[in-house]
Amino acid sequence: MIQPNETLGDVAATHPEATHVFLRHRLDFCCGGAQQLGEACREAGLDPYAVIGEIIAEGVSGEGVRWDTRPLRDVIEFILLHYHEPLRRDLRVLIEAARKVERVHGKKPSCPQGLAALLEQLESELHEHMDKEEQVLFPAIQSGAGPRLQMPVRMMMQEHDDHGVSLERIRVRTGDFQPPAEACATWRALYSGLAKLEAELMQHIHLENNVLFPRALGA
Ligand SMILES: [Fe+2]
Ligand SMILES: [Fe+2]
């Protein structure tokens, strides 16, 4: 049974289906994964036991892999295949769509001016970050460097916090990804694509911060 004094990160690691519930209620289980579930619920005005009930209901479907029990090699492979590669591809498409929306609808007050620039900034910080993980940190984890990786892991977690700040700016710029009534198909697809990108980046960061890194350091 999940307890309110467990951290969001631990609950997400041991009950993968909890991430759907956390995303729904905007509980930050990735960069804010060290916070206790009960405390996070109180701050968000939610009843922790109602949230736990939702997680249990969600878990009935049985989906979600327990990455906290799988070999680290598999965790890394999954991150590369399901998060790094698609992120590089999808972000490019979303930047092109944002440019188009700003170009075509620039005169409308509801147009998300500056969104393409925010996405380009996120893209450049993510590319640099993922290159470091792929070329340095992940190979070091696989070679069993363990506690010696404390410094680079801390650096990566700091950069995850920066990604969180960038995501928040994008969310604000798009009014929580809610397209206005006059939005065209590209505009709507852009906002739903951004909502998906945010959810996936949170899952990605959670898997690194709360599962891969602590296990790699031998915690
Ligand atoms: Fe990553
Ligand atoms: Fe990362």
PDB file of C-alpha atoms and ligand atoms in Angstrom:
ATOM      1  CA  MET A   1       0.000   0.000   0.000  1.00  0.00           C
ATOM      2  CA  ILE A   2       1.353   3.412  -0.968  1.00  0.00           C
ATOM      3  CA  GLN A   3       1.873   5.777   1.980  1.00  0.00           C
ATOM      4  CA  PRO A   4       1.677   9.606   1.929  1.00  0.00           C
ATOM      5  CA  ASN A   5       5.193   9.831   3.413  1.00  0.00           C
ATOM      6  CA  GLU A   6       6.736   8.125   0.359  1.00  0.00           C
ATOM      7  CA  THR A   7       8.374  10.448  -2.162  1.00  0.00           C
ATOM      8  CA  LEU A   8       6.780  11.133  -5.538  1.00  0.00           C
ATOM      9  CA  GLY A   9       9.897   9.724  -7.220  1.00  0.00           C
ATOM     10  CA  ASP A  10       9.762   6.449  -5.277  1.00  0.00           C
ATOM     11  CA  VAL A  11       6.041   6.004  -5.888  1.00  0.00           C
ATOM     12  CA  ALA A  12       6.564   6.650  -9.614  1.00  0.00           C
ATOM     13  CA  ALA A  13       9.431   4.119  -9.691  1.00  0.00           C
ATOM     14  CA  THR A  14       7.596   1.341  -7.847  1.00  0.00           C
ATOM     15  CA  HIS A  15       4.152   2.069  -9.377  1.00  0.00           C
ATOM     16  CA  PRO A  16       4.855   3.239 -12.968  1.00  0.00           C
ATOM     17  CA  GLU A  17       1.140   3.803 -13.585  1.00  0.00           C
ATOM     18  CA  ALA A  18       1.239   6.546 -10.900  1.00  0.00           C
ATOM     19  CA  THR A  19       2.922   8.832 -13.429  1.00  0.00           C
ATOM     20  CA  HIS A  20      -0.389   9.154 -15.350  1.00  0.00           C
ATOM     21  CA  VAL A  21      -2.116  10.276 -12.146  1.00  0.00           C
ATOM     22  CA  PHE A  22       0.715  12.685 -11.274  1.00  0.00           C
ATOM     23  CA  LEU A  23       0.644  14.209 -14.766  1.00  0.00           C
ATOM     24  CA  ARG A  24      -3.133  14.602 -14.523  1.00  0.00           C
ATOM     25  CA  HIS A  25      -2.822  16.537 -11.256  1.00  0.00           C
ATOM     26  CA  ARG A  26       0.393  18.338 -12.242  1.00  0.00           C
ATOM     27  CA  LEU A  27       2.370  16.790  -9.366  1.00  0.00           C
ATOM     28  CA  ASP A  28       6.058  17.107 -10.246  1.00  0.00           C
ATOM     29  CA  PHE A  29       7.485  13.591  -9.918  1.00  0.00           C
ATOM     30  CA  CYS A  30      10.642  14.214 -11.991  1.00  0.00           C
ATOM     31  CA  CYS A  31      12.658  17.257 -10.829  1.00  0.00           C
ATOM     32  CA  GLY A  32      10.471  17.485  -7.715  1.00  0.00           C
ATOM     33  CA  GLY A  33      10.650  13.720  -7.113  1.00  0.00           C
ATOM     34  CA  ALA A  34      12.212  14.066  -3.647  1.00  0.00           C
ATOM     35  CA  GLN A  35       9.047  15.644  -2.218  1.00  0.00           C
ATOM     36  CA  GLN A  36       6.697  13.472  -0.151  1.00  0.00           C
ATOM     37  CA  LEU A  37       3.410  12.548  -1.806  1.00  0.00           C
ATOM     38  CA  GLY A  38       1.336  13.819   1.131  1.00  0.00           C
ATOM     39  CA  GLU A  39       3.080  17.185   1.227  1.00  0.00           C
ATOM     40  CA  ALA A  40       2.859  17.664  -2.567  1.00  0.00           C
ATOM     41  CA  CYS A  41      -0.877  16.859  -2.422  1.00  0.00           C
ATOM     42  CA  ARG A  42      -1.469  19.306   0.397  1.00  0.00           C
ATOM     43  CA  GLU A  43       0.302  22.079  -1.540  1.00  0.00           C
ATOM     44  CA  ALA A  44      -1.830  21.305  -4.605  1.00  0.00           C
ATOM     45  CA  GLY A  45      -5.043  21.215  -2.530  1.00  0.00           C
ATOM     46  CA  LEU A  46      -5.529  17.475  -3.125  1.00  0.00           C
ATOM     47  CA  ASP A  47      -6.469  14.670  -0.749  1.00  0.00           C
ATOM     48  CA  PRO A  48      -3.458  12.303  -0.677  1.00  0.00           C
ATOM     49  CA  TYR A  49      -5.648   9.251  -0.064  1.00  0.00           C
ATOM     50  CA  ALA A  50      -7.868  10.129  -3.035  1.00  0.00           C
ATOM     51  CA  VAL A  51      -4.717  10.377  -5.183  1.00  0.00           C
ATOM     52  CA  ILE A  52      -3.465   7.023  -3.839  1.00  0.00           C
ATOM     53  CA  GLY A  53      -6.894   5.569  -4.711  1.00  0.00           C
ATOM     54  CA  GLU A  54      -6.530   6.839  -8.277  1.00  0.00           C
ATOM     55  CA  ILE A  55      -3.073   5.243  -8.541  1.00  0.00           C
ATOM     56  CA  ILE A  56      -4.460   1.904  -7.362  1.00  0.00           C
ATOM     57  CA  ALA A  57      -7.345   2.150  -9.860  1.00  0.00           C
ATOM     58  CA  GLU A  58      -4.852   2.998 -12.620  1.00  0.00           C
ATOM     59  CA  GLY A  59      -2.698   0.009 -11.609  1.00  0.00           C
ATOM     60  CA  VAL A  60      -5.487  -2.479 -12.254  1.00  0.00           C
ATOM     61  CA  SER A  61      -4.632  -2.317 -15.966  1.00  0.00           C
ATOM     62  CA  GLY A  62      -1.220  -3.754 -15.025  1.00  0.00           C
ATOM     63  CA  GLU A  63       0.672  -1.701 -17.592  1.00  0.00           C
ATOM     64  CA  GLY A  64       3.997  -0.060 -16.848  1.00  0.00           C
ATOM     65  CA  VAL A  65       7.415  -1.638 -16.491  1.00  0.00           C
ATOM     66  CA  ARG A  66       9.148  -1.755 -13.107  1.00  0.00           C
ATOM     67  CA  TRP A  67      12.410  -0.163 -14.270  1.00  0.00           C
ATOM     68  CA  ASP A  68      13.687  -0.131 -10.684  1.00  0.00           C
ATOM     69  CA  THR A  69      14.093  -3.912 -10.921  1.00  0.00           C
ATOM     70  CA  ARG A  70      15.507  -4.215 -14.449  1.00  0.00           C
ATOM     71  CA  PRO A  71      19.213  -4.313 -15.391  1.00  0.00           C
ATOM     72  CA  LEU A  72      20.702  -0.819 -15.816  1.00  0.00           C
ATOM     73  CA  ARG A  73      21.713  -1.713 -19.372  1.00  0.00           C
ATOM     74  CA  ASP A  74      18.019  -2.188 -20.248  1.00  0.00           C
ATOM     75  CA  VAL A  75      17.037   1.082 -18.545  1.00  0.00           C
ATOM     76  CA  ILE A  76      19.632   2.987 -20.590  1.00  0.00           C
ATOM     77  CA  GLU A  77      18.631   1.280 -23.817  1.00  0.00           C
ATOM     78  CA  PHE A  78      14.983   2.158 -23.165  1.00  0.00           C
ATOM     79  CA  ILE A  79      15.836   5.814 -22.442  1.00  0.00           C
ATOM     80  CA  LEU A  80      17.846   6.123 -25.652  1.00  0.00           C
ATOM     81  CA  LEU A  81      15.261   4.438 -27.840  1.00  0.00           C
ATOM     82  CA  HIS A  82      12.052   5.831 -26.346  1.00  0.00           C
ATOM     83  CA  TYR A  83      13.112   9.285 -25.205  1.00  0.00           C
ATOM     84  CA  HIS A  84      16.383  10.577 -26.706  1.00  0.00           C
ATOM     85  CA  GLU A  85      15.777   9.618 -30.336  1.00  0.00           C
ATOM     86  CA  PRO A  86      12.105  10.708 -30.530  1.00  0.00           C
ATOM     87  CA  LEU A  87      12.868  13.950 -28.679  1.00  0.00           C
ATOM     88  CA  ARG A  88      15.422  15.039 -31.287  1.00  0.00           C
ATOM     89  CA  ARG A  89      12.949  14.268 -34.080  1.00  0.00           C
ATOM     90  CA  ASP A  90       9.704  15.592 -32.510  1.00  0.00           C
ATOM     91  CA  LEU A  91      11.130  18.860 -31.214  1.00  0.00           C
ATOM     92  CA  ARG A  92      12.319  19.777 -34.733  1.00  0.00           C
ATOM     93  CA  VAL A  93       8.796  19.215 -36.103  1.00  0.00           C
ATOM     94  CA  LEU A  94       7.239  21.316 -33.314  1.00  0.00           C
ATOM     95  CA  ILE A  95       9.690  24.182 -33.926  1.00  0.00           C
ATOM     96  CA  GLU A  96       8.718  24.240 -37.619  1.00  0.00           C
ATOM     97  CA  ALA A  97       5.017  24.269 -36.649  1.00  0.00           C
ATOM     98  CA  ALA A  98       5.557  27.098 -34.136  1.00  0.00           C
ATOM     99  CA  ARG A  99       7.385  29.141 -36.786  1.00  0.00           C
ATOM    100  CA  LYS A 100       4.499  28.614 -39.191  1.00  0.00           C
ATOM    101  CA  VAL A 101       1.843  29.593 -36.621  1.00  0.00           C
ATOM    102  CA  GLU A 102       3.772  32.745 -35.685  1.00  0.00           C
ATOM    103  CA  ARG A 103       4.267  33.645 -39.360  1.00  0.00           C
ATOM    104  CA  VAL A 104       0.663  33.079 -40.464  1.00  0.00           C
ATOM    105  CA  HIS A 105      -1.211  34.217 -37.316  1.00  0.00           C
ATOM    106  CA  GLY A 106       1.241  36.829 -35.996  1.00  0.00           C
ATOM    107  CA  LYS A 107      -1.370  39.602 -36.002  1.00  0.00           C
ATOM    108  CA  LYS A 108      -3.829  37.775 -33.735  1.00  0.00           C
ATOM    109  CA  PRO A 109      -3.560  38.694 -30.024  1.00  0.00           C
ATOM    110  CA  SER A 110      -3.820  34.999 -29.095  1.00  0.00           C
ATOM    111  CA  CYS A 111      -0.776  34.083 -31.249  1.00  0.00           C
ATOM    112  CA  PRO A 112       2.052  32.578 -29.132  1.00  0.00           C
ATOM    113  CA  GLN A 113       4.708  35.091 -30.198  1.00  0.00           C
ATOM    114  CA  GLY A 114       8.208  33.961 -29.256  1.00  0.00           C
ATOM    115  CA  LEU A 115       7.219  30.303 -28.858  1.00  0.00           C
ATOM    116  CA  ALA A 116       9.546  29.087 -31.647  1.00  0.00           C
ATOM    117  CA  ALA A 117      12.476  30.863 -29.962  1.00  0.00           C
ATOM    118  CA  LEU A 118      11.640  29.219 -26.595  1.00  0.00           C
ATOM    119  CA  LEU A 119      11.505  25.817 -28.297  1.00  0.00           C
ATOM    120  CA  GLU A 120      14.813  26.433 -30.049  1.00  0.00           C
ATOM    121  CA  GLN A 121      16.406  27.269 -26.731  1.00  0.00           C
ATOM    122  CA  LEU A 122      15.015  24.051 -25.222  1.00  0.00           C
ATOM    123  CA  GLU A 123      16.265  22.106 -28.234  1.00  0.00           C
ATOM    124  CA  SER A 124      19.804  23.406 -27.915  1.00  0.00           C
ATOM    125  CA  GLU A 125      19.955  22.739 -24.154  1.00  0.00           C
ATOM    126  CA  LEU A 126      18.515  19.231 -24.631  1.00  0.00           C
ATOM    127  CA  HIS A 127      20.876  18.326 -27.467  1.00  0.00           C
ATOM    128  CA  GLU A 128      23.898  19.346 -25.450  1.00  0.00           C
ATOM    129  CA  HIS A 129      22.561  17.508 -22.388  1.00  0.00           C
ATOM    130  CA  MET A 130      21.701  14.267 -24.205  1.00  0.00           C
ATOM    131  CA  ASP A 131      25.086  14.272 -25.987  1.00  0.00           C
ATOM    132  CA  LYS A 132      26.798  14.365 -22.567  1.00  0.00           C
ATOM    133  CA  GLU A 133      24.632  11.513 -21.270  1.00  0.00           C
ATOM    134  CA  GLU A 134      25.196   9.394 -24.378  1.00  0.00           C
ATOM    135  CA  GLN A 135      28.903  10.017 -24.786  1.00  0.00           C
ATOM    136  CA  VAL A 136      30.093  10.243 -21.179  1.00  0.00           C
ATOM    137  CA  LEU A 137      27.668   9.417 -18.377  1.00  0.00           C
ATOM    138  CA  PHE A 138      25.778   6.392 -19.702  1.00  0.00           C
ATOM    139  CA  PRO A 139      28.940   4.549 -20.847  1.00  0.00           C
ATOM    140  CA  ALA A 140      30.498   5.295 -17.425  1.00  0.00           C
ATOM    141  CA  ILE A 141      27.405   3.899 -15.671  1.00  0.00           C
ATOM    142  CA  GLN A 142      27.598   0.758 -17.788  1.00  0.00           C
ATOM    143  CA  SER A 143      31.272   0.316 -16.976  1.00  0.00           C
ATOM    144  CA  GLY A 144      30.293   0.284 -13.272  1.00  0.00           C
ATOM    145  CA  ALA A 145      31.953   3.562 -12.221  1.00  0.00           C
ATOM    146  CA  GLY A 146      29.407   3.796  -9.354  1.00  0.00           C
ATOM    147  CA  PRO A 147      29.951   6.407  -6.606  1.00  0.00           C
ATOM    148  CA  ARG A 148      32.665   8.163  -8.632  1.00  0.00           C
ATOM    149  CA  LEU A 149      29.863   9.539 -10.822  1.00  0.00           C
ATOM    150  CA  GLN A 150      28.398  11.710  -8.073  1.00  0.00           C
ATOM    151  CA  MET A 151      29.629  14.953  -9.675  1.00  0.00           C
ATOM    152  CA  PRO A 152      28.454  14.354 -13.271  1.00  0.00           C
ATOM    153  CA  VAL A 153      25.120  13.006 -11.966  1.00  0.00           C
ATOM    154  CA  ARG A 154      24.600  16.151  -9.913  1.00  0.00           C
ATOM    155  CA  MET A 155      25.362  18.220 -13.026  1.00  0.00           C
ATOM    156  CA  MET A 156      22.812  16.308 -15.105  1.00  0.00           C
ATOM    157  CA  MET A 157      20.163  16.750 -12.379  1.00  0.00           C
ATOM    158  CA  GLN A 158      20.862  20.479 -12.327  1.00  0.00           C
ATOM    159  CA  GLU A 159      20.332  20.561 -16.087  1.00  0.00           C
ATOM    160  CA  HIS A 160      17.053  18.642 -15.636  1.00  0.00           C
ATOM    161  CA  ASP A 161      15.918  21.470 -13.349  1.00  0.00           C
ATOM    162  CA  ASP A 162      16.773  23.903 -16.160  1.00  0.00           C
ATOM    163  CA  HIS A 163      14.657  21.856 -18.592  1.00  0.00           C
ATOM    164  CA  GLY A 164      11.809  22.088 -16.058  1.00  0.00           C
ATOM    165  CA  VAL A 165      12.088  25.898 -16.084  1.00  0.00           C
ATOM    166  CA  SER A 166      12.042  25.947 -19.909  1.00  0.00           C
ATOM    167  CA  LEU A 167       8.976  23.672 -19.981  1.00  0.00           C
ATOM    168  CA  GLU A 168       7.160  25.972 -17.580  1.00  0.00           C
ATOM    169  CA  ARG A 169       7.889  28.996 -19.826  1.00  0.00           C
ATOM    170  CA  ILE A 170       6.463  27.090 -22.812  1.00  0.00           C
ATOM    171  CA  ARG A 171       3.388  26.111 -20.809  1.00  0.00           C
ATOM    172  CA  VAL A 172       2.796  29.750 -19.794  1.00  0.00           C
ATOM    173  CA  ARG A 173       3.396  31.025 -23.373  1.00  0.00           C
ATOM    174  CA  THR A 174       0.735  28.649 -24.727  1.00  0.00           C
ATOM    175  CA  GLY A 175      -1.818  29.160 -21.921  1.00  0.00           C
ATOM    176  CA  ASP A 176      -1.472  25.576 -20.660  1.00  0.00           C
ATOM    177  CA  PHE A 177      -1.516  24.249 -24.236  1.00  0.00           C
ATOM    178  CA  GLN A 178      -5.144  25.353 -24.703  1.00  0.00           C
ATOM    179  CA  PRO A 179      -5.663  26.496 -28.307  1.00  0.00           C
ATOM    180  CA  PRO A 180      -7.967  29.512 -28.754  1.00  0.00           C
ATOM    181  CA  ALA A 181     -11.254  29.053 -30.636  1.00  0.00           C
ATOM    182  CA  GLU A 182      -9.756  30.580 -33.803  1.00  0.00           C
ATOM    183  CA  ALA A 183      -6.739  28.211 -33.850  1.00  0.00           C
ATOM    184  CA  CYS A 184      -6.120  26.391 -37.153  1.00  0.00           C
ATOM    185  CA  ALA A 185      -5.254  22.687 -37.434  1.00  0.00           C
ATOM    186  CA  THR A 186      -1.479  23.315 -37.279  1.00  0.00           C
ATOM    187  CA  TRP A 187      -1.891  25.438 -34.158  1.00  0.00           C
ATOM    188  CA  ARG A 188      -3.976  22.723 -32.449  1.00  0.00           C
ATOM    189  CA  ALA A 189      -1.552  19.984 -33.471  1.00  0.00           C
ATOM    190  CA  LEU A 190       1.315  22.121 -32.159  1.00  0.00           C
ATOM    191  CA  TYR A 191      -0.271  22.499 -28.714  1.00  0.00           C
ATOM    192  CA  SER A 192      -1.214  18.831 -28.383  1.00  0.00           C
ATOM    193  CA  GLY A 193       2.297  17.902 -29.544  1.00  0.00           C
ATOM    194  CA  LEU A 194       3.777  20.183 -26.885  1.00  0.00           C
ATOM    195  CA  ALA A 195       1.595  18.660 -24.153  1.00  0.00           C
ATOM    196  CA  LYS A 196       2.846  15.214 -25.218  1.00  0.00           C
ATOM    197  CA  LEU A 197       6.445  16.436 -25.305  1.00  0.00           C
ATOM    198  CA  GLU A 198       6.110  17.819 -21.762  1.00  0.00           C
ATOM    199  CA  ALA A 199       4.648  14.553 -20.424  1.00  0.00           C
ATOM    200  CA  GLU A 200       7.360  12.484 -22.106  1.00  0.00           C
ATOM    201  CA  LEU A 201      10.175  14.721 -20.951  1.00  0.00           C
ATOM    202  CA  MET A 202       8.856  14.421 -17.385  1.00  0.00           C
ATOM    203  CA  GLN A 203       8.797  10.612 -17.645  1.00  0.00           C
ATOM    204  CA  HIS A 204      12.294  10.705 -19.142  1.00  0.00           C
ATOM    205  CA  ILE A 205      13.708  12.907 -16.356  1.00  0.00           C
ATOM    206  CA  HIS A 206      11.929  10.820 -13.710  1.00  0.00           C
ATOM    207  CA  LEU A 207      13.511   7.637 -15.035  1.00  0.00           C
ATOM    208  CA  GLU A 208      16.975   9.219 -14.873  1.00  0.00           C
ATOM    209  CA  ASN A 209      16.637  11.160 -11.588  1.00  0.00           C
ATOM    210  CA  ASN A 210      14.687   8.619  -9.539  1.00  0.00           C
ATOM    211  CA  VAL A 211      15.636   5.250 -11.026  1.00  0.00           C
ATOM    212  CA  LEU A 212      18.803   5.220 -13.133  1.00  0.00           C
ATOM    213  CA  PHE A 213      21.020   7.685 -11.242  1.00  0.00           C
ATOM    214  CA  PRO A 214      20.373   6.468  -7.666  1.00  0.00           C
ATOM    215  CA  ARG A 215      20.902   2.863  -8.763  1.00  0.00           C
ATOM    216  CA  ALA A 216      24.037   3.753 -10.756  1.00  0.00           C
ATOM    217  CA  LEU A 217      25.503   5.489  -7.693  1.00  0.00           C
ATOM    218  CA  GLY A 218      24.713   2.423  -5.623  1.00  0.00           C
ATOM    219  CA  ALA A 219      22.075   4.092  -3.440  1.00  0.00           C
TER     220      ALA A 219
HETATM  221 FE    FE B   1      18.244  11.650 -20.983  1.00  0.00          FE
HETATM  222 FE    FE B   2      18.885  13.756 -18.681  1.00  0.00          FE
END
